[in-house]
Coordinates of C-alpha atoms in Angstrom, one line a residue:
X1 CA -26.8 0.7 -15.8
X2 CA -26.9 2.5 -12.5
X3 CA -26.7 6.4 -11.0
X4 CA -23.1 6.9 -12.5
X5 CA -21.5 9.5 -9.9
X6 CA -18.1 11.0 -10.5
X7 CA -18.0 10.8 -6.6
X8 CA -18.5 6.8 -6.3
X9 CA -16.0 4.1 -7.5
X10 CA -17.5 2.9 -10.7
X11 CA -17.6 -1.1 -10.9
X12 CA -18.1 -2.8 -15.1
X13 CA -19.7 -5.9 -14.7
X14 CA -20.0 -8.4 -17.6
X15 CA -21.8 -11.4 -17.5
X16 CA -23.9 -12.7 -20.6
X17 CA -26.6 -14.6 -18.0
X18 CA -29.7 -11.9 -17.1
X19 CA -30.4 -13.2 -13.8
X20 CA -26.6 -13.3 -12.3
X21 CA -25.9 -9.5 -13.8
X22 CA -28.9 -8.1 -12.0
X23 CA -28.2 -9.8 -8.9
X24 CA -24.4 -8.3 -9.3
X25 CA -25.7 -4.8 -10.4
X26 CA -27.9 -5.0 -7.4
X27 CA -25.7 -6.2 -4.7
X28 CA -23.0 -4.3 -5.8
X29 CA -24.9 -0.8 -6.0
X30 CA -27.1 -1.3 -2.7
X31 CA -23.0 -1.2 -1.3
X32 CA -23.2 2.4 -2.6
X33 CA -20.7 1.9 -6.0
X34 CA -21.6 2.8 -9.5
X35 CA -22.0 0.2 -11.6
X36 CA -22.3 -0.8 -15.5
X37 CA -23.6 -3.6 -16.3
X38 CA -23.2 -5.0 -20.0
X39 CA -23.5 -9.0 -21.4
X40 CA -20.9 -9.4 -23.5
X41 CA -16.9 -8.8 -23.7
X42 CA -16.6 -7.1 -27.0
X43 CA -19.0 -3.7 -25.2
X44 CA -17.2 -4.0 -22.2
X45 CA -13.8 -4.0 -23.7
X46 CA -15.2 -0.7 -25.5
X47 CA -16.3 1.0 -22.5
X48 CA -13.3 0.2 -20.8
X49 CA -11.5 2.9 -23.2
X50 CA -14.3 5.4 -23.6
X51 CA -15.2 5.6 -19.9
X52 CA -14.1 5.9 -16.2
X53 CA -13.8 2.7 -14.8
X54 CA -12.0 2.1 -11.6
X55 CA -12.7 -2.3 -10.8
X56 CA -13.6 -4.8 -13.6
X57 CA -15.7 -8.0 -12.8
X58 CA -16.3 -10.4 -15.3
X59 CA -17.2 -13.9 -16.6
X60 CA -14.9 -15.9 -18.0
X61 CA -16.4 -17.5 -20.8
X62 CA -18.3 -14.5 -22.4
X63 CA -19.9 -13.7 -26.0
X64 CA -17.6 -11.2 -28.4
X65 CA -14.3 -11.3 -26.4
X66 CA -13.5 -13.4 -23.4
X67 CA -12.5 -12.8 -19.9
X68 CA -9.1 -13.4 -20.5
X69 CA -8.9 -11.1 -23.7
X70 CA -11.0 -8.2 -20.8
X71 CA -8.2 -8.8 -18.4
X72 CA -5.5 -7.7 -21.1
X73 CA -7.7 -4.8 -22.5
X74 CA -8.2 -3.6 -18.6
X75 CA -4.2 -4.3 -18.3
X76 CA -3.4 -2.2 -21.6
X77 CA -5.5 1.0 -20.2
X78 CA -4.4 1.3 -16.6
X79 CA -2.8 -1.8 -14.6
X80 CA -3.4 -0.5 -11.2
X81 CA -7.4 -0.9 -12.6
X82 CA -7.9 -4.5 -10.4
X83 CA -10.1 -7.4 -11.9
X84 CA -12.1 -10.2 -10.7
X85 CA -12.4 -13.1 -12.7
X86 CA -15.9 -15.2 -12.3
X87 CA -16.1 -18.8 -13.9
X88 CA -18.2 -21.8 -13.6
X89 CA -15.7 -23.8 -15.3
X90 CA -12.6 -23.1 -12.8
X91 CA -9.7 -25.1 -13.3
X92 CA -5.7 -24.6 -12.0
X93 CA -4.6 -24.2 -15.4
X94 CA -7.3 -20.8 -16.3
X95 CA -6.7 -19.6 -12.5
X96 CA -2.9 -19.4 -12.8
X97 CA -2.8 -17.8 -16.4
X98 CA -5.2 -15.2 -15.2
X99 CA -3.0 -14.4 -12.3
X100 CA 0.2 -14.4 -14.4
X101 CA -2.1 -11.7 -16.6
X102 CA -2.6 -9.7 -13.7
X103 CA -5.8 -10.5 -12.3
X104 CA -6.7 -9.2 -8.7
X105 CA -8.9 -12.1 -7.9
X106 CA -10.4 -15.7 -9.0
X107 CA -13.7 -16.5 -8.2
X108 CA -15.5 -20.2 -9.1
X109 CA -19.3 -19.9 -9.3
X110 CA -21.0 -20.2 -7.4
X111 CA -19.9 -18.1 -4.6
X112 CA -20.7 -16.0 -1.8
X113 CA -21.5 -12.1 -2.6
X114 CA -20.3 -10.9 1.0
X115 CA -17.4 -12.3 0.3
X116 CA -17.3 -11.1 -3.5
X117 CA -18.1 -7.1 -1.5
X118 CA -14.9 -7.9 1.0
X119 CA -12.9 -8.4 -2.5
X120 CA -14.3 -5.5 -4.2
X121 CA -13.3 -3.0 -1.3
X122 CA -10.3 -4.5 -0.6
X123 CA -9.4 -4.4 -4.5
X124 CA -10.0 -0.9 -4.5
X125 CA -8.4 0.2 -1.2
X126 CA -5.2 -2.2 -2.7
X127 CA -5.8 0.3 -5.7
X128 CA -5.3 3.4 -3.9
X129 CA -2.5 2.8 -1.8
X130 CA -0.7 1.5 -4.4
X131 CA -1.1 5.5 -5.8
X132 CA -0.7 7.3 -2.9
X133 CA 2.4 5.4 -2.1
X134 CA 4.1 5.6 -5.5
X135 CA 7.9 5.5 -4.3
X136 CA 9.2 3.8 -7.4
X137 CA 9.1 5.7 -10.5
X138 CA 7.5 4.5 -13.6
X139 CA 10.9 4.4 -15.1
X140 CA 13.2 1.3 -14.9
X141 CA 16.9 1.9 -13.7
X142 CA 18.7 0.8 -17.2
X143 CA 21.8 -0.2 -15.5
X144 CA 20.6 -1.8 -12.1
X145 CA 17.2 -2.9 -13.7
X146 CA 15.5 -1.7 -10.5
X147 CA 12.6 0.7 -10.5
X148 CA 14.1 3.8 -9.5
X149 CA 13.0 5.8 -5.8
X150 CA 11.5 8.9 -5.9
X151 CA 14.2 10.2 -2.9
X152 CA 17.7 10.2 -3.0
X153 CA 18.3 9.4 0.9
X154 CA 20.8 7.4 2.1
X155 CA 18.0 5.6 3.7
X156 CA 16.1 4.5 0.9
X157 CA 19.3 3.7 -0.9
X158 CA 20.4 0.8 1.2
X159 CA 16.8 -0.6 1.1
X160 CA 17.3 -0.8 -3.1
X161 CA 20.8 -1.9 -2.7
X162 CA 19.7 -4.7 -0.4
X163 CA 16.5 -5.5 -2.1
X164 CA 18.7 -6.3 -5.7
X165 CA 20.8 -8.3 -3.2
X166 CA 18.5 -10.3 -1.9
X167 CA 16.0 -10.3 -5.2
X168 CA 17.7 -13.6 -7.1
X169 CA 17.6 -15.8 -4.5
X170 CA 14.5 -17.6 -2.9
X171 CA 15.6 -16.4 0.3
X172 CA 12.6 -15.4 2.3
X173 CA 12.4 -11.5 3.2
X174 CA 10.9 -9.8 6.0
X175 CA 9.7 -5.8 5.0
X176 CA 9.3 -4.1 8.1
X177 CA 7.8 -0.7 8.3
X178 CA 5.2 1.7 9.5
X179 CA 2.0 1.8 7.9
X180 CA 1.9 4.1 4.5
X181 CA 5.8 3.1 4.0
X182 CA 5.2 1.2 0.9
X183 CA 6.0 -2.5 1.9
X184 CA 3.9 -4.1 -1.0
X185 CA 5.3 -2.0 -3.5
X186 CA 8.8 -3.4 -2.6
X187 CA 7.6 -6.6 -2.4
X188 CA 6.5 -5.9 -5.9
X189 CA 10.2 -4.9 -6.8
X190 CA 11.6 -8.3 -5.1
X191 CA 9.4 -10.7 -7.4
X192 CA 10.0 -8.1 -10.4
X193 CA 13.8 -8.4 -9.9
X194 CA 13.9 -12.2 -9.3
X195 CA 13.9 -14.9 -11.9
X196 CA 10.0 -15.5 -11.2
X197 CA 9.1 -12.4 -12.5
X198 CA 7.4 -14.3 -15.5
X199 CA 5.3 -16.3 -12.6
X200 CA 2.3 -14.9 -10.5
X201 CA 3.0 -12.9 -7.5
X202 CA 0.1 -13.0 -5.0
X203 CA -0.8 -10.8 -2.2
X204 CA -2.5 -11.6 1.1
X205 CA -3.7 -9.0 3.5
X206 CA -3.6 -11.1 6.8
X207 CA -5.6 -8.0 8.8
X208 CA -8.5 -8.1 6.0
X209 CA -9.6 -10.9 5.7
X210 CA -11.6 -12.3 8.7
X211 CA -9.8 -16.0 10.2
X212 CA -12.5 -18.0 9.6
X213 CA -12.0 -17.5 5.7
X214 CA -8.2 -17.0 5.9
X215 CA -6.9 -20.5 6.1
X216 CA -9.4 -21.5 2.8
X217 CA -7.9 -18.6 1.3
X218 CA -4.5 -19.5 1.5
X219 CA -4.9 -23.5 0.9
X220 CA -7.9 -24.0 -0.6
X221 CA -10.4 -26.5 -0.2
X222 CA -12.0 -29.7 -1.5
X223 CA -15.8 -29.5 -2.3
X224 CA -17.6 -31.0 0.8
X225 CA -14.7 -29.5 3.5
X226 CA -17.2 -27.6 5.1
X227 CA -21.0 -26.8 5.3
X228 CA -20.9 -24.3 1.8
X229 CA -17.6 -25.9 0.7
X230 CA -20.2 -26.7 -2.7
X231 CA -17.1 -26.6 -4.7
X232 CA -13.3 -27.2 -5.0
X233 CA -11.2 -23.6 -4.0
X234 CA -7.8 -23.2 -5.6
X235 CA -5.8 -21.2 -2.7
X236 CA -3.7 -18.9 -2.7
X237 CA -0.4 -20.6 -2.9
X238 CA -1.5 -23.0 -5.5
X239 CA -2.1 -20.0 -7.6
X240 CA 1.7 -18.5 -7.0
X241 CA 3.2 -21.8 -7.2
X242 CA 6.9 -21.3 -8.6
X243 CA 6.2 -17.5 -8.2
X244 CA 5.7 -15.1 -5.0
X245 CA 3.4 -14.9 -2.2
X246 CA 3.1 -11.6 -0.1
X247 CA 2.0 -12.0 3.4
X248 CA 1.2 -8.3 4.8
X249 CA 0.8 -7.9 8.0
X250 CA 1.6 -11.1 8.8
X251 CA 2.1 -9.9 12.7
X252 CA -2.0 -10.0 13.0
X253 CA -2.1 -14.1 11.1
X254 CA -4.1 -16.4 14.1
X255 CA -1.2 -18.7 15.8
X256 CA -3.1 -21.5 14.5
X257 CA -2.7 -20.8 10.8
X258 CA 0.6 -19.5 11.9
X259 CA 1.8 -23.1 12.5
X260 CA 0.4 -24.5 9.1
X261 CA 2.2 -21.7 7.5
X262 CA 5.3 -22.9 9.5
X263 CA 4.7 -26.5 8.2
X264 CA 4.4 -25.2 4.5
X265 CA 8.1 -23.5 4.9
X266 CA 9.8 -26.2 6.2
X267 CA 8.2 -29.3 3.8
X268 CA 7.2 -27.0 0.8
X269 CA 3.9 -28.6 0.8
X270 CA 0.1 -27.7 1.4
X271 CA -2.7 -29.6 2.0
X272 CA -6.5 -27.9 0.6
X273 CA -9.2 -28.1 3.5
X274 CA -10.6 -31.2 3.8
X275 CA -7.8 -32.7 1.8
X276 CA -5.9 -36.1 2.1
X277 CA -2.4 -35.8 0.3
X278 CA -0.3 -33.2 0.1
X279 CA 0.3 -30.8 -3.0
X280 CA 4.0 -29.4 -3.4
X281 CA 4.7 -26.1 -4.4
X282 CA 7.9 -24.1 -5.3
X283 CA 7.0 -20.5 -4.5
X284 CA 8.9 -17.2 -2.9
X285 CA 7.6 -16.2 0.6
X286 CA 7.9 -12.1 1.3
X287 CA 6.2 -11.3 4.4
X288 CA 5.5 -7.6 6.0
X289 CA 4.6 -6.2 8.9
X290 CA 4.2 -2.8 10.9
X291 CA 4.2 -4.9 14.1
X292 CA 7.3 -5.4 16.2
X293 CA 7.7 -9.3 15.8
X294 CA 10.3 -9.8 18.7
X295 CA 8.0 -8.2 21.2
X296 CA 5.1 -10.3 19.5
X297 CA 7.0 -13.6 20.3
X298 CA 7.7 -11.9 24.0
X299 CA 4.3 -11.5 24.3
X300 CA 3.1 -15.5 23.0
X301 CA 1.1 -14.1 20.0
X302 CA 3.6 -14.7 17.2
X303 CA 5.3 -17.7 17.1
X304 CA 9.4 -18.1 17.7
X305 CA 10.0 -20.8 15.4
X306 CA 7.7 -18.8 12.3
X307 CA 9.7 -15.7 13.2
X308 CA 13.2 -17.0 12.4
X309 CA 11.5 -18.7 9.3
X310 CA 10.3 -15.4 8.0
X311 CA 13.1 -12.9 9.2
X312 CA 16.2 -14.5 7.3
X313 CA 16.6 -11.6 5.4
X314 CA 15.1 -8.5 6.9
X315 CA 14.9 -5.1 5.1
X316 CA 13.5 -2.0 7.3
X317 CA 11.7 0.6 4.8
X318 CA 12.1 3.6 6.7
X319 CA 9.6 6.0 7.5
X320 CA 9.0 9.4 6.0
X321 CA 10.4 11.2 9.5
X322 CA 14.0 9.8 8.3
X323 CA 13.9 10.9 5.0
X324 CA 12.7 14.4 4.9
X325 CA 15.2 15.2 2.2
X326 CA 13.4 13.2 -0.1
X327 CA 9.9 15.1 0.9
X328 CA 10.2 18.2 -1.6
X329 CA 10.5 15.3 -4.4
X330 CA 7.3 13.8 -3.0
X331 CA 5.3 16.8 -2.9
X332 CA 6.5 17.8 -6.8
X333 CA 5.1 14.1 -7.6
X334 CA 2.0 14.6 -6.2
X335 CA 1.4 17.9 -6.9
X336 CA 2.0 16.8 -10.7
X337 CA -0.3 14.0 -10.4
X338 CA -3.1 15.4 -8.7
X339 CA -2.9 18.7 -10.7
X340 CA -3.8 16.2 -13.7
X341 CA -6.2 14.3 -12.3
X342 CA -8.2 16.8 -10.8
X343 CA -7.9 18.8 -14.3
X344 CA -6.5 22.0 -12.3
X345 CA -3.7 24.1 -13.7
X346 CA -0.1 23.0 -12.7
X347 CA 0.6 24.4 -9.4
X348 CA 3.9 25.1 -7.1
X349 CA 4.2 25.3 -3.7
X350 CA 5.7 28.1 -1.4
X351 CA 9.3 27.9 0.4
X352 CA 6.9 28.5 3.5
X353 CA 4.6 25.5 2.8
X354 CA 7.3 23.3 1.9
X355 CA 9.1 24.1 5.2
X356 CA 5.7 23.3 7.3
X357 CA 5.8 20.0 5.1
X358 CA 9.5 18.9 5.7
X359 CA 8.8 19.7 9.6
X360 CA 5.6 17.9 9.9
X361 CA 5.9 14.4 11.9
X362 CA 3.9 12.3 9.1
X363 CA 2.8 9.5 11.1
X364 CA 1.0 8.2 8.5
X365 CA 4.2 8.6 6.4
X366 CA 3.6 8.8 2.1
X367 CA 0.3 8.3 2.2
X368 CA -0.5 10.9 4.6
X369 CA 1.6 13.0 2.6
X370 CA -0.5 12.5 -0.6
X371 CA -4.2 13.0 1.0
X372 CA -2.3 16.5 2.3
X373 CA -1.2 17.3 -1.5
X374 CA -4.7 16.5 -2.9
X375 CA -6.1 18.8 -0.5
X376 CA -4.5 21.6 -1.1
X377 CA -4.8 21.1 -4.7
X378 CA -8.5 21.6 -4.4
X379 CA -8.3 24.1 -1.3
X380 CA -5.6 26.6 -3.9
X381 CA -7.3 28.7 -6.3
X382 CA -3.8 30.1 -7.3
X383 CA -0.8 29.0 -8.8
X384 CA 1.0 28.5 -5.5
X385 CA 0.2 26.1 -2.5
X386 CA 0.5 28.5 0.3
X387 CA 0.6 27.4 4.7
X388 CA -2.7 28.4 4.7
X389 CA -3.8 25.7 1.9
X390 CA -2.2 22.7 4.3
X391 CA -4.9 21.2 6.5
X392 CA -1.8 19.1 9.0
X393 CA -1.6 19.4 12.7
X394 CA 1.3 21.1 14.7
X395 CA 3.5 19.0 15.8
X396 CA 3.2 17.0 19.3
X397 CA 5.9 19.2 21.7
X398 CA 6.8 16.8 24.3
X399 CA 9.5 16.1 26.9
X400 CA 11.0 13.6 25.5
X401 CA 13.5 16.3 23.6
X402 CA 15.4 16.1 27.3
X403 CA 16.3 12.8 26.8
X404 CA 18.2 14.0 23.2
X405 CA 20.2 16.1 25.3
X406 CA 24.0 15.1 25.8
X407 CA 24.8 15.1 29.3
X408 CA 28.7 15.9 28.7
X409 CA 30.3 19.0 29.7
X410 CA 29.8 22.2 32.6
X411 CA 26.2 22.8 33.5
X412 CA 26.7 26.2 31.6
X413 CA 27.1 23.9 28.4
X414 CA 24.3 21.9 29.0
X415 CA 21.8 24.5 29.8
X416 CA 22.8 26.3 26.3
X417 CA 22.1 23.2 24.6
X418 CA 18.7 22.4 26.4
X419 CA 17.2 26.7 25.6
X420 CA 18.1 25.7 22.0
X421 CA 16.4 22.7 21.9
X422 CA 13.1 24.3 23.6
X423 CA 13.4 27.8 21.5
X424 CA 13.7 25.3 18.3
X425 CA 10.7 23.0 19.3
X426 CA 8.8 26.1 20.4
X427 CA 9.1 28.2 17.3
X428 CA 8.7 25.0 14.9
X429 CA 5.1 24.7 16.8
X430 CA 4.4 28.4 16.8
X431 CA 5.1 28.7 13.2
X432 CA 2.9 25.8 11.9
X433 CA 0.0 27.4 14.2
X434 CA 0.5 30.9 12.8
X435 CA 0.8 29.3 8.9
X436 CA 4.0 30.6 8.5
X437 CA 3.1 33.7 9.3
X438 CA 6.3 35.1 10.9
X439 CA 4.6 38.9 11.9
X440 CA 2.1 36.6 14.4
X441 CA 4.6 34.2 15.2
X442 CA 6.9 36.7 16.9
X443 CA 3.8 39.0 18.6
X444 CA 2.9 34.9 19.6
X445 CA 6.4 34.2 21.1
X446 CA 6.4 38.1 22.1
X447 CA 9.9 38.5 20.5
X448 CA 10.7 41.1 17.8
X449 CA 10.7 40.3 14.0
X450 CA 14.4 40.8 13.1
X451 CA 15.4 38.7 16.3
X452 CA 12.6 35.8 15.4
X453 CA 14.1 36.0 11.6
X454 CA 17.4 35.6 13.3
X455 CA 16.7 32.3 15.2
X456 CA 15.1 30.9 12.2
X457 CA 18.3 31.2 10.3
X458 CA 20.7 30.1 13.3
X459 CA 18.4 27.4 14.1
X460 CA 18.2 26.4 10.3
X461 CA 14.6 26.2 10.5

């Protein structure tokens, strides 16, 4: 077993051969994680439930329990905890029912560790967002059978109303959104609500993993494809077949895969590298990107044809900036969580902070949100999250608030409506600066108390 630290991500790896496990423990460790390393299912099922473990690796065929029976114990305790299934024995059949149990990834020995560490970080960086941009409560919707928003904006409304629209059908959906919006997440809710919910749904970063290894990824290959191709690869869509496969940031795919893909939509078909006949498939494409398609296929680096294929039924997920309403429910979700987690009494949060928080641009929408939360969980010795305990920047003050402006009416009219504007965006910055301090704020703006309390109210600040 290695330095267990509370501060590192803490990787279990079982495997019953000596040699491979210390090769593991080493490789994995010299990366800087924690690891534990035990031989046999039946102790690592029991560490599992008596300690901290945030990514499982382990061998299939195993003394004491299997890898399989692993998987389920690691699903039972926590199923955002990934796993990584290793076999020397792979087969369609074992790959596909550990997918449909949950597993993160599928590895057929032998294979390459700097590819095994690329899974590893990506698993756990999957693992995080996926908490810090919990929009869907854990709670299922009884009547509409749709895992229920945190928010109640108008915004987010017509995104579940379309996404239940759109879910029984094998229609292919486009999520669009900013980063930190929570596209997978809904792309989780599409294949949960659709009549493959039973099947695997598969996710494929197109931005994390390097080109080169992308197009093996997705098809597979035949042993002998390549220099290293030692083995047959199942890909990725062989694993979803007659489930769901999520492309993310599909904007950032290489054109050339992007025409394969293309050739896979239209004839439902894929060919492994270094294959001869083609294998069919029946599965669900969702694709999502932060990139604005349209001006990629202006520019030649996304393909016309693949856009229309992708974008039958697109669903924008809007970014936190349009649904500030829904912010205050956010924050008492977080707060909640990371109170909890970090073993801290349960905190609230002042009118003042909450304020700075509903003004605050959030470029890097929820999950921006939720680092700001955690940090002034552990920044707050009291029982109330003060302006003070928010580490965010003021807000960027910039002349594009002219072109908000309306240009009807006298010049009188117009010039009324373009001070407001400026006093508004002036005091908004001020105010973040000072921490809510309204006494500095108005010696700041040079204005007296009373008539900066008064603008605050007319202004609905």
């Amino acid at each position: 077993m290695s330095n267990n630290s509370s501060l590192k991500s803490t990787v279990l790896i079982i495997e019953d051969k000596g040699s491979m496990g210390s090769m593991l423990d080493q490789t994995i460790t010299a990366e800087g994680y924690s690891t534990i390393l035990t031989k046999d299912g039946t102790n690592g099922i029991r560490i599992i439930n008596e300690e901290k473990v945030d990514l499982v690796i382990t061998d299939l065929k195993l003394p004491g329990k299997d890898g399989l029976e692993v998987l389920r114990a690691v699903k039972e305790k926590n199923p955002l905890i990934p796993v990584i299934l290793m076999t020397a024995f792979g087969s369609i059949e074992t790959a596909v029912a550990a997918m449909k149990e949950g597993a993160y990834e599928f590895l057929t020995k032998p294979f390459d560790t700097d590819h095994l560490l690329v899974l590893i970080k990506r698993a756990l960086e999957n693992q995080k967002i996926m908490a810090e941009n919990i929009l869907l409560k854990e709670e299922f919707g009884k009547k509409l059978g749709f895992p229920k928003i945190i928010g109640k904006s108008p915004a987010m409304e017509d995104v579940s109303k379309n996404i239940q629209k759109v879910a029984p059908a094998k229609t292919t959906v486009l999520l669009l959104g900013e980063s930190g919006t929570g596209k997978e997440l809904f792309a989780r809710a599409l294949h949960h609500l659709s009549p493959r919910k039973d099947n695997p749904f598969v996710a494929i970063n197109c931005a994390a993993i390097p080109r080169e290894l992308l197009e093996s990824e997705l098809f597979g290959h035949e042993k002998g494809a390549f220099t290293g191709a030692d083995h047959k690869r199942i890909g990725k869509f062989e694993l979803a077949d007659k489930g769901s496969i999520f492309f993310d940031e599909i904007g950032e795919m290489d054109l050339t895969l992007q025409a394969k893909l293309l050739r896979v939509l239209q004839g439902e078909a894929i060919e492994r590298v270094g294959g001869i006949r083609p294998i069919p498939i029946d599965v669900r494409i969702i694709a999502a990107s932060n990139r604005d398609l349209e001006k990629a296929v202006l520019e030649k680096i996304f393909r016309e044809d693949l856009f229309y294929r992708v974008s039958v039924f697109p669903i924008k997920i809007p970014p936190l900036k349009e649904r500030r309403d829904d912010i205050p429910l956010l924050v008492n979700h977080f707060l909640n969580h990371y109170c909890a987690e970090l073993k801290t009494k349960p905190k609230g949060i002042s009118s003042e902070a909450l304020d700075m928080l509903k003004n605050h641009t959030w470029k890097g929408n929820v999950r921006e949100l939720e680092n700001c939360i955690e940090r002034s969980v552990i920044l707050c010795d009291g029982k109330t999250i003060l302006p003070e305990h928010l580490v965010i920047s003021p807000p960027e003050i910039t002349d594009t608030f002219l072109q908000e402006l309306s240009l009807e009416g006298s010049l009188e009219e117009v010039s009324k409506a373009a001070i407001r504007t400026a006093e508004i965006r002036l005091i908004k910055k001020v105010l973040n600066e000072a921490g809510w301090n309204k006494t500095k704020a108005a010696r700041i703006l040079k204005v007296s108390y009373k008539t900066l309390l008064t603008k605050i109210k007319d202004y609905g600040i």
